[in-house]
Short mmCIF file of C-alpha atoms in Angstrom, two decimals:
data_model
loop_
_atom_site.label_atom_id
_atom_site.label_comp_id
_atom_site.label_asym_id
_atom_site.label_seq_id
_atom_site.Cartn_x
_atom_site.Cartn_y
_atom_site.Cartn_z
CA MET V 268 99.43 81.73 109.23
CA HIS V 269 99.11 84.90 111.73
CA SER V 270 102.14 86.49 112.62
CA LEU V 271 103.28 89.22 115.22
CA LYS V 272 104.94 92.53 114.45
CA LEU V 273 107.18 93.71 117.25
CA ASN V 274 108.73 97.24 117.89
CA GLU V 275 111.88 95.83 119.68
CA GLU V 276 112.60 99.61 120.69
CA ALA V 277 109.33 100.55 122.16
CA CYS V 278 108.94 96.90 124.04
CA THR V 279 109.39 97.26 127.77
CA ARG V 280 109.63 93.85 128.29
CA CYS V 281 106.61 93.60 130.78
CA ARG V 282 105.11 90.68 129.18
CA LYS V 283 101.81 91.73 129.75
CA CYS V 284 101.23 90.38 126.38
CA VAL V 285 102.37 86.82 127.18
CA ASP V 286 100.07 86.72 130.48
CA THR V 287 96.85 88.19 128.52
CA CYS V 288 96.77 85.57 125.85
CA PHE V 289 94.15 83.02 127.13
CA VAL V 290 94.89 80.68 124.41
CA ASN V 291 98.57 80.55 125.40
CA ALA V 292 99.43 81.55 121.65
CA LEU V 293 102.15 83.94 122.79
CA LYS V 294 105.53 82.81 124.50
CA TRP V 295 108.49 84.74 125.68
CA ASP V 296 111.38 84.16 124.02
CA THR V 297 114.52 83.96 126.20
CA SER V 298 117.09 83.30 123.37
CA ILE V 299 117.60 86.99 122.74
CA PRO V 300 119.30 88.99 125.58
CA LYS V 301 116.47 91.07 126.63
CA GLY V 302 113.68 88.35 125.71
CA ALA V 303 110.76 89.15 123.72
CA PRO V 304 107.22 87.94 122.82
CA VAL V 305 106.84 85.39 120.13
CA LEU V 306 103.69 84.20 118.27
CA ALA V 307 104.73 80.47 119.08
CA TYR V 308 101.42 79.05 118.04
CA PRO V 309 100.08 81.26 115.52
CA ALA V 310 97.20 78.40 114.44
CA ASP V 311 95.93 78.89 118.26
CA CYS V 312 95.63 82.72 117.78
CA GLN V 313 91.95 84.17 117.93
CA ILE V 314 93.15 87.60 116.79
CA CYS V 315 91.24 88.95 119.67
CA CYS V 316 94.05 91.45 119.99
CA TYR V 317 94.01 91.68 123.58
CA CYS V 318 97.72 91.73 123.75
CA GLU V 319 97.78 94.73 121.37
CA LYS V 320 95.23 96.49 123.50
CA LEU V 321 97.12 95.70 126.89
CA CYS V 322 100.57 96.77 125.72
CA PRO V 323 101.30 100.07 127.32
CA THR V 324 103.63 101.35 124.64
CA GLN V 325 101.58 100.01 121.48
CA ALA V 326 104.83 97.70 120.66
CA LEU V 327 103.11 95.05 119.16
CA GLU V 328 100.84 94.24 116.42
CA ILE V 329 98.97 90.85 115.30
CA ILE V 330 98.94 90.51 111.48
CA PRO V 331 96.18 88.14 110.49
CA ASP V 332 96.53 85.86 107.64
CA TRP V 333 93.52 86.52 105.71
CA ALA V 334 94.70 84.14 102.86
CA SER V 335 93.90 81.25 105.53
CA LYS V 336 90.19 82.03 105.03
CA TYR V 337 89.13 81.82 101.69
CA ILE V 338 85.97 81.76 99.29
CA PRO V 339 85.39 77.95 98.24
CA ARG V 340 86.37 77.50 94.60
CA THR V 341 82.98 76.23 93.35
CA LEU V 342 81.48 79.54 94.25
CA SER V 343 84.39 81.57 92.86
CA ASN V 344 83.99 79.90 89.43
CA ALA V 345 80.31 80.39 89.12
CA LYS V 346 78.97 82.73 86.47
CA GLY V 347 79.05 86.11 86.99
CA TRP V 348 81.48 85.96 89.86
CA MET N 177 88.84 68.43 153.07
CA ALA N 178 92.00 66.75 153.08
CA GLN N 179 90.98 64.40 150.18
CA LEU N 180 89.54 67.34 148.17
CA ASP N 181 92.84 69.27 148.30
CA SER N 182 94.70 66.29 146.93
CA LEU N 183 92.43 66.55 143.64
CA GLY N 184 93.00 70.29 143.28
CA LYS N 185 92.81 73.96 144.34
CA VAL N 186 90.01 74.51 146.66
CA LEU N 187 88.38 77.72 146.83
CA SER N 188 85.15 78.81 148.23
CA ALA N 189 82.62 81.69 147.68
CA ASP N 190 79.17 82.78 148.27
CA ILE N 191 78.39 83.29 144.62
CA LEU N 192 80.56 82.18 141.87
CA ILE N 193 80.30 83.93 138.60
CA VAL N 194 81.55 82.36 135.54
CA GLY N 195 82.52 85.00 132.54
CA GLY N 196 83.65 88.41 133.07
CA GLY N 197 81.91 90.21 130.21
CA ILE N 198 79.53 92.77 130.56
CA SER N 199 76.87 90.48 132.09
CA GLY N 200 78.96 88.75 134.40
CA LEU N 201 80.49 92.17 135.62
CA THR N 202 77.25 93.59 135.87
CA ALA N 203 75.73 90.46 138.05
CA ALA N 204 78.78 90.89 140.09
CA ILE N 205 78.48 94.50 140.99
CA THR N 206 74.73 94.40 141.52
CA ALA N 207 74.95 91.22 143.49
CA LYS N 208 77.69 92.94 145.94
CA GLU N 209 75.26 96.14 145.95
CA THR N 210 72.25 93.89 147.15
CA ASP N 211 74.24 92.32 149.91
CA PRO N 212 77.98 93.62 150.50
CA SER N 213 78.55 90.94 153.19
CA LEU N 214 78.43 88.26 150.36
CA ASP N 215 81.87 86.76 148.85
CA VAL N 216 81.51 87.14 145.44
CA LEU N 217 84.19 85.51 142.94
CA LEU N 218 84.37 86.18 139.25
CA VAL N 219 86.53 83.86 137.28
CA ASP N 220 87.07 84.01 133.45
CA LYS N 221 89.13 82.31 130.81
CA ALA N 222 90.52 85.54 129.68
CA VAL N 223 91.46 88.46 131.98
CA ALA N 224 88.33 89.92 133.26
CA SER N 225 90.23 91.55 135.82
CA LYS N 226 92.02 94.20 133.12
CA GLY N 227 88.69 94.27 131.67
CA TYR N 228 89.20 92.23 128.47
CA ALA N 229 86.96 89.19 128.26
CA GLY N 230 84.28 87.59 125.97
CA MET N 231 82.68 89.92 123.45
CA ALA N 232 83.26 92.84 125.65
CA GLY N 233 86.65 93.67 124.50
CA ARG N 234 84.88 94.07 121.04
CA THR N 235 81.99 96.45 121.56
CA ALA N 236 81.45 98.82 118.84
CA GLY N 237 81.07 101.80 121.42
CA LEU N 238 77.14 101.83 120.71
CA LEU N 239 74.38 101.31 123.20
CA SER N 240 71.10 101.37 122.47
CA PHE N 241 68.46 102.62 125.07
CA VAL N 242 64.93 103.78 124.96
CA THR N 243 65.20 107.42 125.33
CA GLY N 244 63.19 110.20 126.94
CA GLU N 245 61.68 111.09 123.48
CA ASP N 246 60.52 107.42 122.90
CA ASP N 247 57.64 105.79 124.18
CA PRO N 248 58.61 102.31 125.76
CA GLU N 249 55.37 100.68 124.51
CA ASP N 250 56.59 101.56 120.99
CA PHE N 251 59.80 99.47 121.74
CA VAL N 252 57.68 96.67 122.92
CA THR N 253 55.42 97.15 119.86
CA TYR N 254 58.40 96.95 117.28
CA ASN N 255 60.07 94.29 118.89
CA LEU N 256 56.91 92.21 118.87
CA LYS N 257 55.94 92.95 115.35
CA GLU N 258 59.10 93.61 113.29
CA ILE N 259 61.39 91.41 115.32
CA GLY N 260 60.30 88.52 117.59
CA CYS N 261 57.25 87.36 115.53
CA TYR N 262 54.91 87.78 118.52
CA LEU N 263 56.98 85.08 120.47
CA ASN N 264 58.57 87.42 122.87
CA ASP N 265 57.86 87.31 126.68
CA GLN N 266 56.05 90.52 126.82
CA VAL N 267 56.67 91.19 130.57
CA LEU N 268 60.22 90.88 130.39
CA LEU N 269 60.63 93.03 127.29
CA ARG N 270 58.28 95.73 128.80
CA ASP N 271 60.52 95.59 132.01
CA MET N 272 63.50 95.90 129.72
CA ALA N 273 62.11 99.00 127.72
CA HIS N 274 61.23 100.59 130.92
CA CYS N 275 64.37 100.41 132.59
CA SER N 276 66.92 100.58 129.68
CA ARG N 277 67.22 104.46 130.59
CA ARG N 278 67.91 103.96 134.28
CA ILE N 279 70.60 101.31 133.54
CA THR N 280 72.29 103.43 130.84
CA GLU N 281 72.42 106.26 133.27
CA GLN N 282 73.56 104.13 136.19
CA LEU N 283 76.41 103.16 134.08
CA ALA N 284 78.17 106.32 134.67
CA THR N 285 78.33 105.85 138.38
CA TRP N 286 80.17 102.67 137.71
CA GLY N 287 82.81 104.82 136.05
CA VAL N 288 81.88 104.03 132.33
CA GLU N 289 82.37 106.87 130.16
CA ILE N 290 78.85 107.61 127.94
CA LEU N 291 79.23 110.86 126.00
CA HIS N 292 76.90 113.79 127.27
CA ASN N 293 75.53 116.69 125.23
CA GLU N 294 76.39 120.19 126.31
CA LYS N 295 73.20 120.33 128.39
CA GLY N 296 74.68 117.40 130.48
CA LYS N 297 72.35 114.78 129.22
CA ILE N 298 73.20 111.59 127.43
CA ASP N 299 73.92 112.23 123.76
CA TYR N 300 72.30 109.98 121.31
CA ALA N 301 72.00 109.31 117.77
CA LYS N 302 68.21 109.08 116.75
CA TRP N 303 67.26 106.37 114.47
CA PRO N 304 63.70 106.07 112.85
CA PHE N 305 62.97 103.16 115.35
CA PRO N 306 61.83 103.87 119.07
CA TRP N 307 65.23 104.12 120.45
CA GLY N 308 68.37 106.00 120.36
CA THR N 309 72.12 105.05 120.16
CA ALA N 310 74.38 106.48 122.81
CA ALA N 311 78.38 106.36 122.47
CA ILE N 312 80.01 104.53 124.91
CA ASP N 313 83.67 103.95 126.00
CA PRO N 314 84.69 100.36 124.00
CA ASP N 315 86.69 99.70 127.26
CA MET N 316 83.75 100.06 129.42
CA CYS N 317 84.84 96.54 130.97
CA LEU N 318 87.84 98.15 132.40
CA ASN N 319 85.94 100.54 134.45
CA MET N 320 83.35 97.96 135.43
CA SER N 321 86.05 95.79 136.67
CA ASP N 322 87.73 98.38 138.58
CA HIS N 323 84.38 99.30 140.25
CA ALA N 324 83.46 95.75 141.30
CA LYS N 325 86.83 95.39 142.63
CA LYS N 326 86.10 98.45 144.71
CA LEU N 327 82.97 96.90 146.04
CA GLY N 328 84.95 93.92 147.10
CA VAL N 329 84.43 91.34 143.98
CA ARG N 330 87.31 88.81 143.81
CA PHE N 331 88.62 88.22 140.32
CA MET N 332 90.28 84.99 139.06
CA ASP N 333 91.73 85.14 135.39
CA HIS N 334 92.71 82.23 133.08
CA ILE N 335 90.03 79.76 134.73
CA ALA N 336 87.66 77.74 132.81
CA VAL N 337 84.80 76.42 134.69
CA VAL N 338 83.61 73.18 133.14
CA ASP N 339 81.07 71.38 135.27
CA LEU N 340 79.08 71.95 138.36
CA LEU N 341 78.82 70.09 141.43
CA LYS N 342 75.20 69.14 142.86
CA GLN N 343 73.75 67.73 145.69
CA GLY N 344 70.64 66.24 144.79
CA GLU N 345 69.14 69.06 142.72
CA ARG N 346 70.83 71.97 143.96
CA VAL N 347 74.12 73.33 143.09
CA ILE N 348 76.88 73.34 145.69
CA GLY N 349 80.09 74.07 143.65
CA ALA N 350 81.79 73.93 140.35
CA VAL N 351 84.97 72.47 139.03
CA GLY N 352 87.45 73.75 136.31
CA PHE N 353 90.97 74.39 135.37
CA GLU N 354 93.69 76.92 134.79
CA VAL N 355 93.82 77.55 131.22
CA GLN N 356 97.77 78.05 131.06
CA ASN N 357 99.08 75.55 133.52
CA GLY N 358 96.10 73.04 133.78
CA GLU N 359 96.05 73.12 137.27
CA PHE N 360 92.41 71.64 138.48
CA HIS N 361 90.25 74.04 140.69
CA ILE N 362 87.52 73.17 142.95
CA PHE N 363 84.90 75.73 144.10
CA LYS N 364 82.56 75.39 146.89
CA CYS N 365 79.43 78.10 146.32
CA SER N 366 76.20 77.99 146.96
CA THR N 367 75.13 79.83 143.90
CA VAL N 368 76.58 79.92 140.52
CA ILE N 369 75.82 82.46 137.93
CA LEU N 370 76.57 81.54 134.14
CA ALA N 371 77.72 84.62 132.37
CA ASN N 372 79.76 82.65 129.99
CA GLY N 373 77.87 82.68 126.40
CA SER N 374 80.93 82.90 125.00
CA GLN N 375 83.02 83.87 122.38
CA ASN N 376 84.82 82.01 119.36
CA TYR N 377 86.62 84.66 117.23
CA ASP N 378 87.96 82.09 115.08
CA ILE N 379 84.70 81.48 113.08
CA THR N 380 83.77 84.96 112.49
CA LEU N 381 85.79 86.91 114.79
CA LEU N 382 82.79 88.25 116.58
CA TRP N 383 79.31 86.84 117.99
CA CYS N 384 80.04 83.24 118.05
CA GLY N 385 79.36 81.24 121.27
CA THR N 386 81.44 78.30 121.60
CA GLY N 387 78.78 76.65 123.84
CA ASN N 388 80.52 76.43 127.04
CA GLY N 389 78.12 77.79 129.46
CA LEU N 390 75.21 75.84 127.51
CA ALA N 391 77.29 72.59 128.01
CA THR N 392 77.74 73.25 131.63
CA ALA N 393 74.25 74.02 132.13
CA TRP N 394 72.79 71.15 130.28
CA ARG N 395 74.96 68.90 132.07
CA ALA N 396 73.95 70.03 135.22
CA GLY N 397 70.33 69.14 134.17
CA ALA N 398 69.12 72.87 133.17
CA GLU N 399 65.99 72.92 131.04
CA MET N 400 66.69 74.71 127.45
CA ARG N 401 64.15 76.84 125.51
CA ASN N 402 64.37 78.25 122.14
CA ALA N 403 67.47 76.26 120.97
CA GLU N 404 65.70 76.24 117.16
CA PHE N 405 66.62 80.44 117.17
CA GLY N 406 70.26 79.85 117.24
CA CYS N 407 71.30 81.03 113.78
CA MET N 408 71.42 84.51 112.06
CA CYS N 409 72.62 86.03 108.70
CA ASP N 410 75.21 88.63 108.45
CA PHE N 411 77.64 89.04 105.55
CA ALA N 412 81.22 88.68 105.22
CA ARG N 413 83.20 90.87 102.86
CA VAL N 414 85.15 89.06 100.09
CA ASP N 415 88.16 90.77 98.44
CA PRO N 416 89.22 90.42 94.98
CA LYS N 417 91.62 87.41 95.83
CA GLY N 418 88.58 85.38 97.17
CA TRP N 419 89.73 86.14 100.88
CA LEU N 420 87.24 86.38 103.42
CA TYR N 421 86.80 88.97 106.07
CA TYR N 422 84.20 88.61 108.88
CA GLY N 423 82.92 90.49 111.74
CA VAL N 424 84.64 93.40 112.59
CA HIS N 425 87.41 93.02 109.88
CA GLY N 426 84.37 92.69 107.49
CA GLY N 427 82.90 95.92 107.87
CA ALA N 428 79.51 94.27 106.76
CA HIS N 429 76.91 94.46 109.95
CA ILE N 430 75.05 97.20 108.55
CA ALA N 431 75.43 95.92 105.02
CA HIS N 432 71.62 94.90 104.69
CA ASP N 433 70.20 97.99 103.76
CA HIS N 434 72.89 98.82 101.32
CA LEU N 435 73.15 96.02 98.63
CA GLN N 436 73.70 96.65 94.81
CA ASN N 437 73.76 94.04 92.25
CA ALA N 438 76.20 93.93 89.24
CA LYS N 439 73.94 96.21 87.38
CA GLY N 440 73.95 98.94 89.87
CA GLU N 441 70.32 98.00 90.99
CA ASN N 442 69.44 98.26 94.70
CA VAL N 443 68.95 94.81 96.11
CA SER N 444 67.78 95.66 99.44
CA GLU N 445 65.11 98.17 98.28
CA LYS N 446 63.93 95.21 95.95
CA TYR N 447 63.54 92.36 98.42
CA ARG N 448 63.08 94.35 101.55
CA PRO N 449 61.81 97.77 100.94
CA GLY N 450 62.29 100.47 103.80
CA LEU N 451 64.79 100.71 106.54
CA HIS N 452 65.45 97.92 108.79
CA SER N 453 66.79 97.68 112.36
CA SER N 454 69.60 95.19 111.57
CA MET N 455 70.58 92.06 110.29
CA ASP N 456 67.73 89.90 108.61
CA PRO N 457 67.47 86.48 106.68
CA VAL N 458 65.62 88.16 103.68
CA ALA N 459 68.89 89.99 102.89
CA ALA N 460 70.52 86.67 102.37
CA ASN N 461 67.73 85.56 100.43
CA ALA N 462 68.12 88.66 98.25
CA TRP N 463 71.70 87.97 97.73
CA LEU N 464 70.98 84.34 96.78
CA GLN N 465 67.94 85.43 94.40
CA GLU N 466 70.10 88.02 92.52
CA PHE N 467 72.93 85.38 92.44
CA LYS N 468 70.63 83.05 90.64
CA LEU N 469 69.45 85.51 88.17
CA GLY N 470 73.18 86.01 87.20
CA ASN N 471 73.30 89.41 88.84
CA ALA N 472 76.37 88.60 90.86
CA PRO N 473 78.56 89.82 92.20
CA ILE N 474 76.49 91.61 95.09
CA SER N 475 78.21 94.59 96.74
CA VAL N 476 77.62 97.01 99.51
CA ASP N 477 77.43 100.40 97.95
CA ALA N 478 79.27 103.27 99.34
CA SER N 479 76.48 104.87 100.67
CA ILE N 480 76.70 103.04 103.62
CA PHE N 481 79.68 105.34 104.74
CA SER N 482 77.15 107.98 105.40
CA HIS N 483 74.78 105.63 107.67
CA PRO N 484 73.71 107.72 110.72
CA ALA N 485 75.61 105.13 113.20
CA PHE N 486 79.14 106.41 111.79
CA PHE N 487 78.47 109.73 113.47
CA LYS N 488 77.75 108.71 116.87
CA PHE N 489 80.63 106.08 117.82
CA HIS N 490 82.82 106.86 120.39
CA PRO N 491 86.12 108.15 119.44
CA LYS N 492 87.90 105.41 121.07
CA ALA N 493 85.66 103.13 119.14
CA LEU N 494 86.23 104.75 115.90
CA ASP N 495 90.14 104.76 116.51
CA GLN N 496 90.03 101.00 117.03
CA MET N 497 87.66 100.52 114.22
CA HIS N 498 90.20 102.50 111.94
CA ARG N 499 92.94 100.07 113.34
CA GLU N 500 90.73 96.95 112.40
CA ALA N 501 90.07 98.44 108.75
CA VAL N 502 93.91 99.17 108.08
CA LYS N 503 94.46 95.64 109.29
CA ALA N 504 91.84 94.13 106.95
CA ASN N 505 92.66 96.26 104.07
CA PHE N 506 89.23 97.76 104.28
CA PRO N 507 88.41 99.61 101.07
CA MET N 508 87.33 102.84 102.83
CA GLY N 509 84.75 104.83 101.06
CA GLN N 510 84.73 102.12 98.07
CA PRO N 511 81.93 99.87 97.45
CA TYR N 512 82.66 96.16 98.36
CA GLN N 513 81.68 92.75 97.72
CA VAL N 514 79.84 90.45 100.19
CA VAL N 515 78.73 86.97 100.61
CA PRO N 516 76.00 85.46 103.11
CA GLY N 517 77.33 84.04 106.38
CA PHE N 518 75.38 82.22 109.12
CA ILE N 519 76.49 82.80 112.44
CA GLY N 520 75.41 80.32 115.26
CA GLU N 521 74.63 82.35 118.29
CA LEU N 522 73.10 79.84 120.66
CA GLY N 523 71.58 81.15 123.91
CA CYS N 524 69.09 78.39 124.97
CA VAL N 525 69.40 77.97 128.94
CA ARG N 526 65.85 78.64 129.93
CA VAL N 527 65.61 81.28 132.81
CA ASN N 528 62.55 83.00 134.52
CA HIS N 529 62.43 87.06 135.05
CA GLN N 530 65.11 86.72 137.78
CA MET N 531 67.30 84.86 135.60
CA ALA N 532 67.20 81.72 137.50
CA THR N 533 67.38 78.49 135.61
CA THR N 534 65.42 75.37 136.13
CA VAL N 535 68.18 74.30 138.78
CA PRO N 536 68.13 75.57 141.99
CA GLY N 537 71.33 77.86 142.87
CA LEU N 538 72.08 78.25 138.93
CA PHE N 539 71.59 81.50 137.41
CA ALA N 540 72.26 82.42 133.74
CA VAL N 541 72.87 85.98 132.46
CA GLY N 542 73.78 87.45 129.12
CA ASN N 543 74.38 85.51 125.97
CA VAL N 544 74.05 81.98 127.56
CA ALA N 545 70.38 82.69 128.17
CA GLY N 546 69.31 85.37 125.84
CA SER N 547 66.77 82.98 123.83
CA GLY N 548 66.10 81.19 126.83
CA SER N 549 64.64 84.17 128.38
CA ALA N 550 62.56 84.57 125.40
CA ARG N 551 62.64 88.23 125.57
CA GLY N 552 63.58 88.52 122.06
CA GLY N 553 61.13 86.05 120.43
CA ALA N 554 61.61 84.41 117.51
CA VAL N 555 65.05 85.53 116.97
CA PRO N 556 68.50 84.42 118.02
CA THR N 557 70.25 85.38 121.19
CA PRO N 558 70.26 89.46 121.42
CA PRO N 559 72.18 91.40 120.03
CA ALA N 560 71.22 89.55 116.87
CA LYS N 561 68.66 92.10 115.66
CA ILE N 562 69.32 95.67 116.78
CA HIS N 563 72.74 97.24 116.87
CA GLY N 564 73.65 98.28 120.42
CA THR N 565 71.34 96.18 122.09
CA GLY N 566 74.02 93.42 122.75
CA ILE N 567 75.27 95.81 125.45
CA LEU N 568 71.90 96.59 127.05
CA ASN N 569 70.83 93.18 126.92
CA ALA N 570 73.96 92.02 128.99
CA LEU N 571 73.54 95.15 131.37
CA PHE N 572 69.68 94.35 131.90
CA MET N 573 70.26 90.51 132.65
CA GLY N 574 72.95 90.99 134.70
CA SER N 575 71.31 93.64 136.63
CA LYS N 576 68.32 91.17 137.17
CA GLY N 577 70.33 88.10 137.89
CA GLY N 578 72.78 89.81 140.42
CA PRO N 579 70.38 90.72 142.91
CA ALA N 580 68.30 87.76 142.69
CA ALA N 581 71.36 85.42 142.98
CA ALA N 582 72.43 87.58 145.92
CA LEU N 583 69.15 86.82 147.74
CA HIS N 584 69.38 83.11 146.94
CA ALA N 585 73.10 83.02 148.33
CA LYS N 586 71.81 85.07 151.53
CA THR N 587 69.05 82.55 152.13
CA VAL N 588 71.22 79.61 151.66
CA LYS N 589 74.03 81.18 154.03
CA SER N 590 71.40 81.90 157.07
CA PHE N 591 70.73 77.80 157.03
CA GLY N 592 74.17 77.19 158.03
CA PRO N 593 77.72 76.45 156.77
CA GLY N 594 76.34 74.64 153.44
CA ALA N 595 76.83 71.11 152.08
CA ASP N 596 80.17 69.45 151.80
CA LEU N 597 81.73 68.47 148.59
CA ASP N 598 81.93 64.93 147.81
CA PRO N 599 85.44 63.95 146.75
CA ALA N 600 83.97 61.09 144.61
CA GLN N 601 81.86 63.37 142.53
CA VAL N 602 85.04 65.63 142.04
CA GLN N 603 87.31 63.01 141.10
CA ALA N 604 84.75 61.49 138.67
CA LEU N 605 84.49 64.97 136.94
CA LYS N 606 88.50 65.48 137.19
CA THR N 607 88.77 62.21 135.29
CA ARG N 608 86.30 63.17 132.54
CA ILE N 609 87.64 66.66 132.06
CA LEU N 610 91.04 65.84 131.93
CA ALA N 611 90.73 62.65 129.88
CA PRO N 612 92.06 64.26 126.66
CA MET N 613 95.38 64.83 128.50
CA GLU N 614 95.87 61.36 129.31
CA ARG N 615 94.65 59.59 125.98
CA GLN N 616 97.56 57.59 124.24
CA GLY N 617 98.20 58.11 120.43
CA SER N 618 100.68 58.91 118.04
CA LEU N 619 100.92 62.19 119.61
CA THR N 620 99.81 63.18 123.08
CA ALA N 621 98.21 66.38 124.06
CA HIS N 622 101.17 67.45 125.98
CA GLU N 623 103.47 66.83 123.17
CA LEU N 624 101.15 69.12 120.97
CA ILE N 625 101.11 71.61 123.40
CA HIS N 626 104.78 71.90 124.72
#
């Protein structure tokens, strides 16, 4: 699953990242004192990275999960692979 | 009206533009320039008002155009012979060749940064083809949306328009919903420009339409053209673990001229000698033939890193690419293994030279009508074949469709206040569009989302 890496100190809590997500994959986590963005629905994340681009302090980064996209076993077992 | 209000939020405009990528923004700007008195509303499912929507946030920072040292006729001939299999609409193609420089120069007046040389002319990389490639700010849509706002274009973010409202054959409005809270929206407008060729990052992280705009046009009864030219070949990078990296993370877009097999032989040269403009199914066939001969794996040789395009990217684009490369464990300077992938890029809404569809009041610009304009010939929606022409295509189509739509809206406006929307038609569409939310099963849509 894709994940979100947040630099807690750099985050200004402006919530631009949550507002910008057009698939609603990001949510605002109120369980911690100042609040923080969380990737609540990683399967919905399109890795468009608009949240990264709109972050005024570059406090967050989307880490794609490349293992979720793999080459079919039949092909990888073929001769010469 | 009271009845309509109970069905959703009712908004009105003279021109509704669906999609805030480059073509939608261009259409908005040129429509407003044509007639500033028209009320132009641009909606997008993402955040067009902040410059990030559609493919636009992923531009590579390259804009191909016919430079001063190129003959536009050579551009037409090359496209006809080498790309479109003689099936191009030559009038439109020639029009694009002749006005591409003007469009490129005009961008600066819209606040878009294009790198200039010390003589104050647009700087470009010259390819061995009849065009050049200028370095353009990859965040160009930010500047374009700011410029559109200054002209008075209204923006609404997070709105997905699903269907059109019609009276007889004519478009009189549209319906859709807010993607984050589901609120139903009803638009009253005489003219709609579809600029939502759409984007689905999840398939290849680049260049795949989800078909939203096509479906809207299709259900409204618009004619389609060239739907058979909807797929193209590209390569995806595969790492030693078998993981696939597509699109911007794959770094395989200009791989086609740099393929080598396990024996170190140059596969590109063997199957398609000479330099090619861009991606081509012949390259996929070359991969397959070599695979059958037992010469796999097929890699991209390190000479790709000396490709001329690398030296002319906008610095911001290079920075962005570097970020993406790090994110995707890209083996900089090293050969890397690739597998062919096919991309569905359907743009088959039929449009005329003014980007008008066969439905009165409905226009289509950008990828949604790229193949349907027949400009490219027997190829998928541009930018399938030439790097950098994606932006040019969007700019060209937008600048044709915007003024034409403005004239249409102005004419309709001169006849009076326009047709009233039929609440029964809106109700029927609302029921159909929101049906998945009402469906009962082991898990409802609401439970899944919240």
